[in-house]
Amino acid sequence: MRNKLILTLIIFILVGSMTSPVFAQPGFGMGGMGPGMMEAVNSEYEFLIKMIPHHEEAVYNAKILRDNTNRKKMKKFAKDIIEIQTNEIEEMKKYLNKWYPNKTNNYEYQPMMGDYEGLEGEELDYHFLKDMIFHHMGAVMMPQQLIMQDLAEHRSVYLLAESIRDSQRQEIFMMRDWLDKWYN
């Protein structure tokens, strides 16, 4: 009961933070954001199969950002996303192959980010940051559910979940700061 109350409080805090002026602006291409954002995680296996495509979407869009932004900070941010999340994807795939080799994965990921093809510079940076904040919020909630509901069956998955939650939460604050500095 206590864990469910804490999880509910965290959700309210995250949703409440979306009422800031940065989040009040109309979204850009957040087509599948509703179902994809607050994914329920009911097992370690679900965490792994849901986090992999979530990360893959971030890596795909970070490559577009890397190749089309003019800001050094954004290029570095894109490179970090690509490197870190690609490594985490490989780690999660390794866990799936090792511990769940015979499980069937019918999960269909709902994209949360816009289509950035053809965008560049300031326009790309702005839309990427807005979408990635929401995207990261989903990546904070999934590990938080795994941790708070004590669903991790393996210590390495628990530690990975903590790392994803903590690093992406920090990046949310960084991206909100950039949006405030650069666009308000």
Short mmCIF file of N, CA and C in Angstrom, two decimals:
data_model
loop_
_atom_site.label_atom_id
_atom_site.label_comp_id
_atom_site.label_asym_id
_atom_site.label_seq_id
_atom_site.Cartn_x
_atom_site.Cartn_y
_atom_site.Cartn_z
N MET A 1 0.83 -1.19 0.00
CA MET A 1 0.00 0.00 0.00
C MET A 1 0.87 1.25 0.00
N ARG A 2 1.90 1.26 0.85
CA ARG A 2 2.79 2.42 0.94
C ARG A 2 3.48 2.69 -0.39
N ASN A 3 3.94 1.63 -1.07
CA ASN A 3 4.60 1.80 -2.35
C ASN A 3 3.67 2.38 -3.40
N LYS A 4 2.40 1.96 -3.40
CA LYS A 4 1.44 2.50 -4.36
C LYS A 4 1.17 3.98 -4.08
N LEU A 5 1.12 4.35 -2.82
CA LEU A 5 0.92 5.76 -2.48
C LEU A 5 2.10 6.61 -2.93
N ILE A 6 3.30 6.10 -2.73
CA ILE A 6 4.50 6.83 -3.16
C ILE A 6 4.51 6.96 -4.68
N LEU A 7 4.20 5.89 -5.38
CA LEU A 7 4.16 5.93 -6.85
C LEU A 7 3.13 6.94 -7.33
N THR A 8 1.96 6.96 -6.71
CA THR A 8 0.92 7.92 -7.08
C THR A 8 1.40 9.34 -6.84
N LEU A 9 2.07 9.58 -5.74
CA LEU A 9 2.61 10.91 -5.44
C LEU A 9 3.62 11.33 -6.49
N ILE A 10 4.48 10.43 -6.90
CA ILE A 10 5.48 10.74 -7.92
C ILE A 10 4.79 11.11 -9.23
N ILE A 11 3.77 10.37 -9.61
CA ILE A 11 3.04 10.67 -10.84
C ILE A 11 2.43 12.06 -10.75
N PHE A 12 1.81 12.40 -9.62
CA PHE A 12 1.22 13.72 -9.46
C PHE A 12 2.28 14.82 -9.54
N ILE A 13 3.43 14.57 -8.97
CA ILE A 13 4.51 15.56 -9.03
C ILE A 13 4.96 15.77 -10.47
N LEU A 14 5.16 14.67 -11.20
CA LEU A 14 5.59 14.78 -12.60
C LEU A 14 4.52 15.46 -13.45
N VAL A 15 3.27 15.05 -13.30
CA VAL A 15 2.20 15.65 -14.08
C VAL A 15 2.03 17.11 -13.69
N GLY A 16 2.15 17.40 -12.42
CA GLY A 16 2.06 18.78 -11.96
C GLY A 16 3.14 19.67 -12.53
N SER A 17 4.32 19.12 -12.75
CA SER A 17 5.41 19.92 -13.30
C SER A 17 5.15 20.29 -14.75
N MET A 18 4.20 19.59 -15.40
CA MET A 18 3.89 19.90 -16.79
C MET A 18 3.05 21.15 -16.92
N THR A 19 2.62 21.77 -15.82
CA THR A 19 1.83 22.98 -15.90
C THR A 19 2.69 24.23 -15.99
N SER A 20 4.00 24.08 -16.02
CA SER A 20 4.87 25.23 -16.18
C SER A 20 4.69 25.82 -17.57
N PRO A 21 5.10 27.08 -17.80
CA PRO A 21 4.93 27.70 -19.11
C PRO A 21 5.57 26.89 -20.23
N VAL A 22 6.67 26.21 -19.96
CA VAL A 22 7.32 25.42 -21.00
C VAL A 22 6.38 24.33 -21.49
N PHE A 23 5.67 23.68 -20.59
CA PHE A 23 4.80 22.57 -20.96
C PHE A 23 3.44 23.06 -21.45
N ALA A 24 3.07 24.30 -21.15
CA ALA A 24 1.76 24.80 -21.53
C ALA A 24 1.67 25.14 -23.01
N GLN A 25 2.79 25.19 -23.69
CA GLN A 25 2.80 25.52 -25.10
C GLN A 25 2.28 24.34 -25.91
N PRO A 26 1.68 24.63 -27.08
CA PRO A 26 1.19 23.52 -27.90
C PRO A 26 2.32 22.57 -28.25
N GLY A 27 2.02 21.28 -28.21
CA GLY A 27 3.03 20.26 -28.50
C GLY A 27 3.32 20.13 -29.98
N PHE A 28 4.39 19.47 -30.29
CA PHE A 28 4.80 19.25 -31.67
C PHE A 28 4.85 17.77 -31.93
N GLY A 29 3.99 17.29 -32.77
CA GLY A 29 4.07 15.91 -33.23
C GLY A 29 4.09 14.86 -32.14
N MET A 30 3.35 15.03 -31.10
CA MET A 30 3.37 14.06 -30.01
C MET A 30 2.27 13.04 -30.22
N GLY A 31 2.16 12.56 -31.43
CA GLY A 31 1.10 11.67 -31.85
C GLY A 31 0.74 10.58 -30.87
N GLY A 32 1.67 9.70 -30.53
CA GLY A 32 1.36 8.56 -29.67
C GLY A 32 1.69 8.82 -28.23
N MET A 33 1.86 10.07 -27.85
CA MET A 33 2.35 10.36 -26.53
C MET A 33 1.44 9.83 -25.43
N GLY A 34 0.16 9.95 -25.56
CA GLY A 34 -0.75 9.52 -24.51
C GLY A 34 -0.48 8.10 -24.05
N PRO A 35 -0.66 7.09 -24.92
CA PRO A 35 -0.47 5.72 -24.48
C PRO A 35 0.98 5.37 -24.20
N GLY A 36 1.91 5.98 -24.88
CA GLY A 36 3.31 5.64 -24.72
C GLY A 36 3.96 6.26 -23.51
N MET A 37 3.38 7.35 -23.00
CA MET A 37 4.06 8.09 -21.95
C MET A 37 4.04 7.38 -20.60
N MET A 38 2.92 7.00 -20.14
CA MET A 38 2.81 6.41 -18.81
C MET A 38 2.58 4.91 -18.92
N GLU A 39 3.55 4.22 -19.46
CA GLU A 39 3.47 2.77 -19.63
C GLU A 39 3.44 2.08 -18.28
N ALA A 40 2.51 1.16 -18.12
CA ALA A 40 2.47 0.35 -16.91
C ALA A 40 3.52 -0.76 -17.02
N VAL A 41 4.23 -0.95 -15.95
CA VAL A 41 5.23 -2.01 -15.88
C VAL A 41 4.82 -2.93 -14.74
N ASN A 42 4.58 -4.21 -15.08
CA ASN A 42 4.11 -5.17 -14.09
C ASN A 42 5.09 -6.30 -13.82
N SER A 43 6.26 -6.24 -14.47
CA SER A 43 7.27 -7.27 -14.25
C SER A 43 8.61 -6.77 -14.78
N GLU A 44 9.64 -7.45 -14.39
CA GLU A 44 10.97 -7.14 -14.91
C GLU A 44 10.98 -7.32 -16.43
N TYR A 45 10.38 -8.40 -16.90
CA TYR A 45 10.32 -8.67 -18.33
C TYR A 45 9.64 -7.52 -19.08
N GLU A 46 8.50 -7.05 -18.57
CA GLU A 46 7.80 -5.93 -19.21
C GLU A 46 8.66 -4.68 -19.22
N PHE A 47 9.35 -4.43 -18.15
CA PHE A 47 10.25 -3.27 -18.11
C PHE A 47 11.26 -3.35 -19.26
N LEU A 48 11.87 -4.50 -19.43
CA LEU A 48 12.89 -4.66 -20.47
C LEU A 48 12.30 -4.51 -21.87
N ILE A 49 11.17 -5.17 -22.14
CA ILE A 49 10.63 -5.12 -23.51
C ILE A 49 10.03 -3.74 -23.83
N LYS A 50 9.64 -2.99 -22.83
CA LYS A 50 9.08 -1.66 -23.08
C LYS A 50 10.17 -0.59 -23.14
N MET A 51 11.22 -0.76 -22.36
CA MET A 51 12.28 0.25 -22.34
C MET A 51 13.14 0.19 -23.60
N ILE A 52 13.32 -0.98 -24.19
CA ILE A 52 14.17 -1.08 -25.39
C ILE A 52 13.62 -0.21 -26.53
N PRO A 53 12.37 -0.35 -26.96
CA PRO A 53 11.91 0.51 -28.05
C PRO A 53 11.80 1.98 -27.65
N HIS A 54 11.56 2.22 -26.37
CA HIS A 54 11.54 3.59 -25.87
C HIS A 54 12.92 4.23 -26.11
N HIS A 55 13.96 3.52 -25.74
CA HIS A 55 15.33 4.00 -25.97
C HIS A 55 15.64 4.08 -27.46
N GLU A 56 15.18 3.12 -28.23
CA GLU A 56 15.46 3.12 -29.67
C GLU A 56 14.89 4.36 -30.34
N GLU A 57 13.70 4.79 -29.91
CA GLU A 57 13.12 6.02 -30.46
C GLU A 57 14.00 7.22 -30.11
N ALA A 58 14.49 7.28 -28.88
CA ALA A 58 15.35 8.38 -28.48
C ALA A 58 16.65 8.41 -29.29
N VAL A 59 17.25 7.25 -29.50
CA VAL A 59 18.50 7.16 -30.27
C VAL A 59 18.25 7.60 -31.71
N TYR A 60 17.19 7.12 -32.31
CA TYR A 60 16.86 7.48 -33.69
C TYR A 60 16.76 9.01 -33.83
N ASN A 61 15.99 9.63 -32.94
CA ASN A 61 15.79 11.08 -33.01
C ASN A 61 17.03 11.86 -32.61
N ALA A 62 17.83 11.33 -31.72
CA ALA A 62 19.08 11.99 -31.34
C ALA A 62 20.05 12.05 -32.53
N LYS A 63 20.01 11.05 -33.38
CA LYS A 63 20.86 11.07 -34.58
C LYS A 63 20.44 12.19 -35.52
N ILE A 64 19.15 12.41 -35.65
CA ILE A 64 18.66 13.53 -36.47
C ILE A 64 19.12 14.84 -35.84
N LEU A 65 18.99 14.96 -34.52
CA LEU A 65 19.42 16.17 -33.83
C LEU A 65 20.91 16.39 -34.03
N ARG A 66 21.71 15.38 -33.80
CA ARG A 66 23.16 15.48 -33.93
C ARG A 66 23.56 16.03 -35.30
N ASP A 67 22.88 15.56 -36.33
CA ASP A 67 23.24 15.93 -37.70
C ASP A 67 22.67 17.26 -38.16
N ASN A 68 21.72 17.85 -37.39
CA ASN A 68 21.02 19.03 -37.90
C ASN A 68 20.93 20.20 -36.92
N THR A 69 21.55 20.10 -35.77
CA THR A 69 21.54 21.22 -34.84
C THR A 69 22.78 22.07 -35.07
N ASN A 70 22.69 23.33 -34.65
CA ASN A 70 23.84 24.24 -34.74
C ASN A 70 24.49 24.47 -33.38
N ARG A 71 23.84 24.02 -32.31
CA ARG A 71 24.34 24.25 -30.96
C ARG A 71 25.28 23.13 -30.54
N LYS A 72 26.43 23.51 -29.99
CA LYS A 72 27.39 22.52 -29.50
C LYS A 72 26.80 21.73 -28.35
N LYS A 73 26.06 22.40 -27.45
CA LYS A 73 25.44 21.69 -26.31
C LYS A 73 24.47 20.62 -26.80
N MET A 74 23.72 20.94 -27.84
CA MET A 74 22.73 19.99 -28.35
C MET A 74 23.43 18.84 -29.08
N LYS A 75 24.52 19.12 -29.79
CA LYS A 75 25.28 18.05 -30.45
C LYS A 75 25.83 17.08 -29.40
N LYS A 76 26.38 17.65 -28.31
CA LYS A 76 26.93 16.80 -27.25
C LYS A 76 25.81 15.99 -26.58
N PHE A 77 24.70 16.65 -26.34
CA PHE A 77 23.55 15.96 -25.73
C PHE A 77 23.11 14.80 -26.61
N ALA A 78 22.99 15.05 -27.92
CA ALA A 78 22.60 14.00 -28.86
C ALA A 78 23.60 12.85 -28.84
N LYS A 79 24.88 13.17 -28.86
CA LYS A 79 25.91 12.12 -28.84
C LYS A 79 25.83 11.30 -27.56
N ASP A 80 25.58 11.97 -26.43
CA ASP A 80 25.45 11.27 -25.15
C ASP A 80 24.25 10.32 -25.17
N ILE A 81 23.11 10.80 -25.67
CA ILE A 81 21.92 9.94 -25.76
C ILE A 81 22.22 8.71 -26.61
N ILE A 82 22.83 8.93 -27.76
CA ILE A 82 23.14 7.83 -28.68
C ILE A 82 24.05 6.81 -28.00
N GLU A 83 25.10 7.28 -27.38
CA GLU A 83 26.08 6.37 -26.76
C GLU A 83 25.49 5.64 -25.56
N ILE A 84 24.94 6.38 -24.62
CA ILE A 84 24.45 5.80 -23.37
C ILE A 84 23.27 4.86 -23.62
N GLN A 85 22.30 5.34 -24.39
CA GLN A 85 21.09 4.52 -24.57
C GLN A 85 21.34 3.33 -25.49
N THR A 86 22.26 3.46 -26.42
CA THR A 86 22.62 2.29 -27.25
C THR A 86 23.25 1.22 -26.37
N ASN A 87 24.12 1.63 -25.45
CA ASN A 87 24.71 0.67 -24.51
C ASN A 87 23.66 0.03 -23.62
N GLU A 88 22.70 0.83 -23.15
CA GLU A 88 21.63 0.30 -22.30
C GLU A 88 20.73 -0.66 -23.09
N ILE A 89 20.47 -0.36 -24.35
CA ILE A 89 19.68 -1.25 -25.20
C ILE A 89 20.37 -2.61 -25.30
N GLU A 90 21.66 -2.59 -25.58
CA GLU A 90 22.42 -3.84 -25.69
C GLU A 90 22.40 -4.62 -24.38
N GLU A 91 22.52 -3.91 -23.27
CA GLU A 91 22.48 -4.55 -21.96
C GLU A 91 21.12 -5.21 -21.73
N MET A 92 20.03 -4.49 -22.05
CA MET A 92 18.69 -5.04 -21.85
C MET A 92 18.43 -6.24 -22.77
N LYS A 93 18.91 -6.17 -24.00
CA LYS A 93 18.75 -7.31 -24.92
C LYS A 93 19.50 -8.53 -24.40
N LYS A 94 20.67 -8.28 -23.81
CA LYS A 94 21.44 -9.37 -23.21
C LYS A 94 20.65 -10.02 -22.08
N TYR A 95 20.02 -9.21 -21.25
CA TYR A 95 19.21 -9.74 -20.15
C TYR A 95 18.03 -10.55 -20.68
N LEU A 96 17.36 -10.03 -21.70
CA LEU A 96 16.23 -10.77 -22.28
C LEU A 96 16.68 -12.12 -22.81
N ASN A 97 17.78 -12.15 -23.53
CA ASN A 97 18.30 -13.41 -24.09
C ASN A 97 18.73 -14.39 -23.01
N LYS A 98 19.28 -13.86 -21.93
CA LYS A 98 19.79 -14.72 -20.86
C LYS A 98 18.66 -15.27 -19.98
N TRP A 99 17.73 -14.40 -19.57
CA TRP A 99 16.74 -14.79 -18.58
C TRP A 99 15.35 -15.10 -19.13
N TYR A 100 15.06 -14.61 -20.35
CA TYR A 100 13.72 -14.79 -20.91
C TYR A 100 13.79 -15.25 -22.36
N PRO A 101 14.60 -16.26 -22.67
CA PRO A 101 14.82 -16.62 -24.07
C PRO A 101 13.59 -17.18 -24.79
N ASN A 102 12.66 -17.74 -24.06
CA ASN A 102 11.51 -18.37 -24.71
C ASN A 102 10.22 -17.57 -24.59
N LYS A 103 10.32 -16.35 -24.07
CA LYS A 103 9.12 -15.51 -23.94
C LYS A 103 8.81 -14.85 -25.27
N THR A 104 7.53 -14.79 -25.60
CA THR A 104 7.08 -14.13 -26.83
C THR A 104 6.79 -12.67 -26.54
N ASN A 105 7.33 -11.81 -27.36
CA ASN A 105 7.16 -10.37 -27.18
C ASN A 105 6.17 -9.85 -28.22
N ASN A 106 4.96 -9.52 -27.78
CA ASN A 106 3.94 -8.97 -28.67
C ASN A 106 3.72 -7.48 -28.42
N TYR A 107 4.63 -6.87 -27.69
CA TYR A 107 4.48 -5.45 -27.34
C TYR A 107 4.61 -4.56 -28.56
N GLU A 108 3.68 -3.61 -28.70
CA GLU A 108 3.71 -2.65 -29.80
C GLU A 108 3.93 -1.27 -29.21
N TYR A 109 5.11 -0.73 -29.44
CA TYR A 109 5.48 0.58 -28.91
C TYR A 109 4.72 1.69 -29.63
N GLN A 110 4.25 2.66 -28.88
CA GLN A 110 3.60 3.83 -29.43
C GLN A 110 4.57 5.01 -29.38
N PRO A 111 5.02 5.51 -30.52
CA PRO A 111 6.00 6.61 -30.52
C PRO A 111 5.48 7.83 -29.77
N MET A 112 6.41 8.50 -29.12
CA MET A 112 6.08 9.67 -28.32
C MET A 112 6.63 10.96 -28.91
N MET A 113 7.53 10.85 -29.85
CA MET A 113 8.20 12.04 -30.35
C MET A 113 7.73 12.37 -31.76
N GLY A 114 8.01 13.61 -32.17
CA GLY A 114 7.60 14.09 -33.49
C GLY A 114 8.49 13.59 -34.61
N ASP A 115 8.16 14.01 -35.80
CA ASP A 115 8.94 13.71 -37.00
C ASP A 115 9.82 14.91 -37.27
N TYR A 116 11.12 14.74 -37.14
CA TYR A 116 12.06 15.86 -37.26
C TYR A 116 12.73 15.94 -38.61
N GLU A 117 12.36 15.06 -39.52
CA GLU A 117 12.94 15.11 -40.87
C GLU A 117 12.64 16.48 -41.47
N GLY A 118 13.68 17.11 -42.00
CA GLY A 118 13.53 18.42 -42.64
C GLY A 118 13.68 19.59 -41.69
N LEU A 119 13.72 19.35 -40.38
CA LEU A 119 13.93 20.44 -39.42
C LEU A 119 15.42 20.58 -39.15
N GLU A 120 15.83 21.80 -38.81
CA GLU A 120 17.22 22.02 -38.45
C GLU A 120 17.33 23.24 -37.55
N GLY A 121 18.50 23.42 -36.98
CA GLY A 121 18.80 24.59 -36.16
C GLY A 121 17.84 24.80 -35.01
N GLU A 122 17.46 26.08 -34.82
CA GLU A 122 16.61 26.48 -33.70
C GLU A 122 15.28 25.73 -33.67
N GLU A 123 14.66 25.58 -34.82
CA GLU A 123 13.36 24.91 -34.87
C GLU A 123 13.47 23.46 -34.41
N LEU A 124 14.49 22.77 -34.88
CA LEU A 124 14.71 21.38 -34.46
C LEU A 124 15.00 21.31 -32.97
N ASP A 125 15.89 22.16 -32.49
CA ASP A 125 16.25 22.15 -31.06
C ASP A 125 15.00 22.32 -30.19
N TYR A 126 14.18 23.28 -30.53
CA TYR A 126 12.99 23.59 -29.75
C TYR A 126 12.04 22.37 -29.69
N HIS A 127 11.71 21.82 -30.84
CA HIS A 127 10.77 20.70 -30.87
C HIS A 127 11.36 19.44 -30.25
N PHE A 128 12.64 19.21 -30.47
CA PHE A 128 13.29 18.05 -29.87
C PHE A 128 13.24 18.15 -28.35
N LEU A 129 13.60 19.31 -27.81
CA LEU A 129 13.60 19.47 -26.35
C LEU A 129 12.21 19.28 -25.77
N LYS A 130 11.20 19.88 -26.38
CA LYS A 130 9.84 19.74 -25.85
C LYS A 130 9.41 18.27 -25.84
N ASP A 131 9.64 17.59 -26.96
CA ASP A 131 9.24 16.19 -27.03
C ASP A 131 10.08 15.29 -26.13
N MET A 132 11.37 15.57 -26.06
CA MET A 132 12.25 14.70 -25.28
C MET A 132 11.98 14.83 -23.78
N ILE A 133 11.51 15.97 -23.34
CA ILE A 133 11.14 16.10 -21.92
C ILE A 133 10.03 15.11 -21.59
N PHE A 134 8.99 15.08 -22.40
CA PHE A 134 7.90 14.14 -22.17
C PHE A 134 8.37 12.70 -22.33
N HIS A 135 9.21 12.48 -23.33
CA HIS A 135 9.75 11.15 -23.57
C HIS A 135 10.53 10.67 -22.35
N HIS A 136 11.38 11.53 -21.81
CA HIS A 136 12.16 11.18 -20.62
C HIS A 136 11.26 10.94 -19.42
N MET A 137 10.14 11.66 -19.33
CA MET A 137 9.23 11.43 -18.20
C MET A 137 8.72 9.99 -18.22
N GLY A 138 8.45 9.48 -19.40
CA GLY A 138 8.07 8.08 -19.51
C GLY A 138 9.19 7.15 -19.08
N ALA A 139 10.42 7.55 -19.43
CA ALA A 139 11.58 6.72 -19.07
C ALA A 139 11.92 6.84 -17.59
N VAL A 140 11.40 7.83 -16.91
CA VAL A 140 11.56 7.93 -15.46
C VAL A 140 10.50 7.07 -14.77
N MET A 141 9.30 7.08 -15.32
CA MET A 141 8.19 6.37 -14.67
C MET A 141 8.34 4.84 -14.74
N MET A 142 8.79 4.32 -15.87
CA MET A 142 8.91 2.86 -15.97
C MET A 142 9.89 2.29 -14.94
N PRO A 143 11.11 2.83 -14.83
CA PRO A 143 12.00 2.30 -13.80
C PRO A 143 11.46 2.53 -12.39
N GLN A 144 10.80 3.66 -12.21
CA GLN A 144 10.25 3.95 -10.88
C GLN A 144 9.22 2.90 -10.48
N GLN A 145 8.40 2.49 -11.43
CA GLN A 145 7.43 1.44 -11.14
C GLN A 145 8.13 0.13 -10.79
N LEU A 146 9.15 -0.22 -11.56
CA LEU A 146 9.91 -1.45 -11.30
C LEU A 146 10.48 -1.42 -9.88
N ILE A 147 11.04 -0.29 -9.51
CA ILE A 147 11.69 -0.16 -8.20
C ILE A 147 10.65 -0.13 -7.07
N MET A 148 9.64 0.71 -7.21
CA MET A 148 8.67 0.89 -6.12
C MET A 148 7.81 -0.35 -5.90
N GLN A 149 7.56 -1.11 -6.96
CA GLN A 149 6.75 -2.31 -6.82
C GLN A 149 7.60 -3.55 -6.58
N ASP A 150 8.90 -3.34 -6.43
CA ASP A 150 9.84 -4.43 -6.15
C ASP A 150 9.71 -5.56 -7.17
N LEU A 151 9.74 -5.18 -8.45
CA LEU A 151 9.53 -6.15 -9.53
C LEU A 151 10.83 -6.73 -10.09
N ALA A 152 11.95 -6.11 -9.77
CA ALA A 152 13.23 -6.58 -10.34
C ALA A 152 13.57 -7.95 -9.75
N GLU A 153 13.80 -8.89 -10.62
CA GLU A 153 14.20 -10.23 -10.21
C GLU A 153 15.71 -10.38 -10.18
N HIS A 154 16.41 -9.46 -10.80
CA HIS A 154 17.86 -9.51 -10.90
C HIS A 154 18.44 -8.15 -10.49
N ARG A 155 19.44 -8.18 -9.67
CA ARG A 155 20.06 -6.94 -9.16
C ARG A 155 20.55 -6.04 -10.29
N SER A 156 21.07 -6.61 -11.36
CA SER A 156 21.59 -5.80 -12.46
C SER A 156 20.46 -5.01 -13.14
N VAL A 157 19.26 -5.56 -13.21
CA VAL A 157 18.13 -4.84 -13.80
C VAL A 157 17.70 -3.71 -12.85
N TYR A 158 17.70 -4.00 -11.57
CA TYR A 158 17.37 -2.97 -10.58
C TYR A 158 18.35 -1.79 -10.70
N LEU A 159 19.63 -2.09 -10.77
CA LEU A 159 20.64 -1.03 -10.87
C LEU A 159 20.52 -0.26 -12.18
N LEU A 160 20.22 -0.95 -13.26
CA LEU A 160 20.01 -0.27 -14.54
C LEU A 160 18.80 0.65 -14.45
N ALA A 161 17.73 0.17 -13.86
CA ALA A 161 16.52 0.99 -13.71
C ALA A 161 16.81 2.25 -12.89
N GLU A 162 17.56 2.10 -11.81
CA GLU A 162 17.94 3.27 -11.01
C GLU A 162 18.74 4.27 -11.83
N SER A 163 19.67 3.76 -12.60
CA SER A 163 20.53 4.62 -13.42
C SER A 163 19.71 5.37 -14.47
N ILE A 164 18.81 4.66 -15.15
CA ILE A 164 17.97 5.30 -16.16
C ILE A 164 17.10 6.37 -15.50
N ARG A 165 16.43 6.01 -14.42
CA ARG A 165 15.56 6.96 -13.72
C ARG A 165 16.31 8.22 -13.31
N ASP A 166 17.45 8.04 -12.68
CA ASP A 166 18.18 9.19 -12.14
C ASP A 166 18.79 10.06 -13.23
N SER A 167 19.38 9.45 -14.24
CA SER A 167 20.02 10.24 -15.29
C SER A 167 18.98 10.98 -16.13
N GLN A 168 17.87 10.33 -16.42
CA GLN A 168 16.88 10.99 -17.26
C GLN A 168 16.11 12.06 -16.50
N ARG A 169 15.97 11.88 -15.21
CA ARG A 169 15.35 12.94 -14.39
C ARG A 169 16.24 14.19 -14.42
N GLN A 170 17.55 13.99 -14.28
CA GLN A 170 18.49 15.13 -14.35
C GLN A 170 18.43 15.80 -15.72
N GLU A 171 18.33 15.00 -16.76
CA GLU A 171 18.26 15.56 -18.11
C GLU A 171 16.97 16.34 -18.33
N ILE A 172 15.88 15.93 -17.70
CA ILE A 172 14.63 16.70 -17.80
C ILE A 172 14.85 18.10 -17.27
N PHE A 173 15.48 18.22 -16.11
CA PHE A 173 15.74 19.55 -15.54
C PHE A 173 16.66 20.36 -16.45
N MET A 174 17.66 19.73 -17.02
CA MET A 174 18.58 20.41 -17.93
C MET A 174 17.83 20.91 -19.17
N MET A 175 16.98 20.06 -19.76
CA MET A 175 16.25 20.45 -20.96
C MET A 175 15.24 21.56 -20.67
N ARG A 176 14.59 21.49 -19.54
CA ARG A 176 13.65 22.57 -19.17
C ARG A 176 14.40 23.87 -19.00
N ASP A 177 15.59 23.80 -18.42
CA ASP A 177 16.42 25.00 -18.26
C ASP A 177 16.80 25.58 -19.62
N TRP A 178 17.21 24.72 -20.54
CA TRP A 178 17.57 25.19 -21.88
C TRP A 178 16.37 25.83 -22.58
N LEU A 179 15.20 25.20 -22.49
CA LEU A 179 14.01 25.79 -23.10
C LEU A 179 13.73 27.17 -22.52
N ASP A 180 13.82 27.30 -21.21
CA ASP A 180 13.59 28.59 -20.56
C ASP A 180 14.61 29.64 -21.01
N LYS A 181 15.88 29.25 -21.07
CA LYS A 181 16.94 30.21 -21.45
C LYS A 181 16.88 30.59 -22.93
N TRP A 182 16.62 29.62 -23.78
CA TRP A 182 16.73 29.86 -25.21
C TRP A 182 15.43 30.33 -25.87
N TYR A 183 14.27 30.03 -25.26
CA TYR A 183 13.02 30.31 -25.96
C TYR A 183 12.01 31.13 -25.16
N ASN A 184 12.36 31.58 -23.98
CA ASN A 184 11.42 32.41 -23.20
C ASN A 184 11.99 33.79 -22.95
#
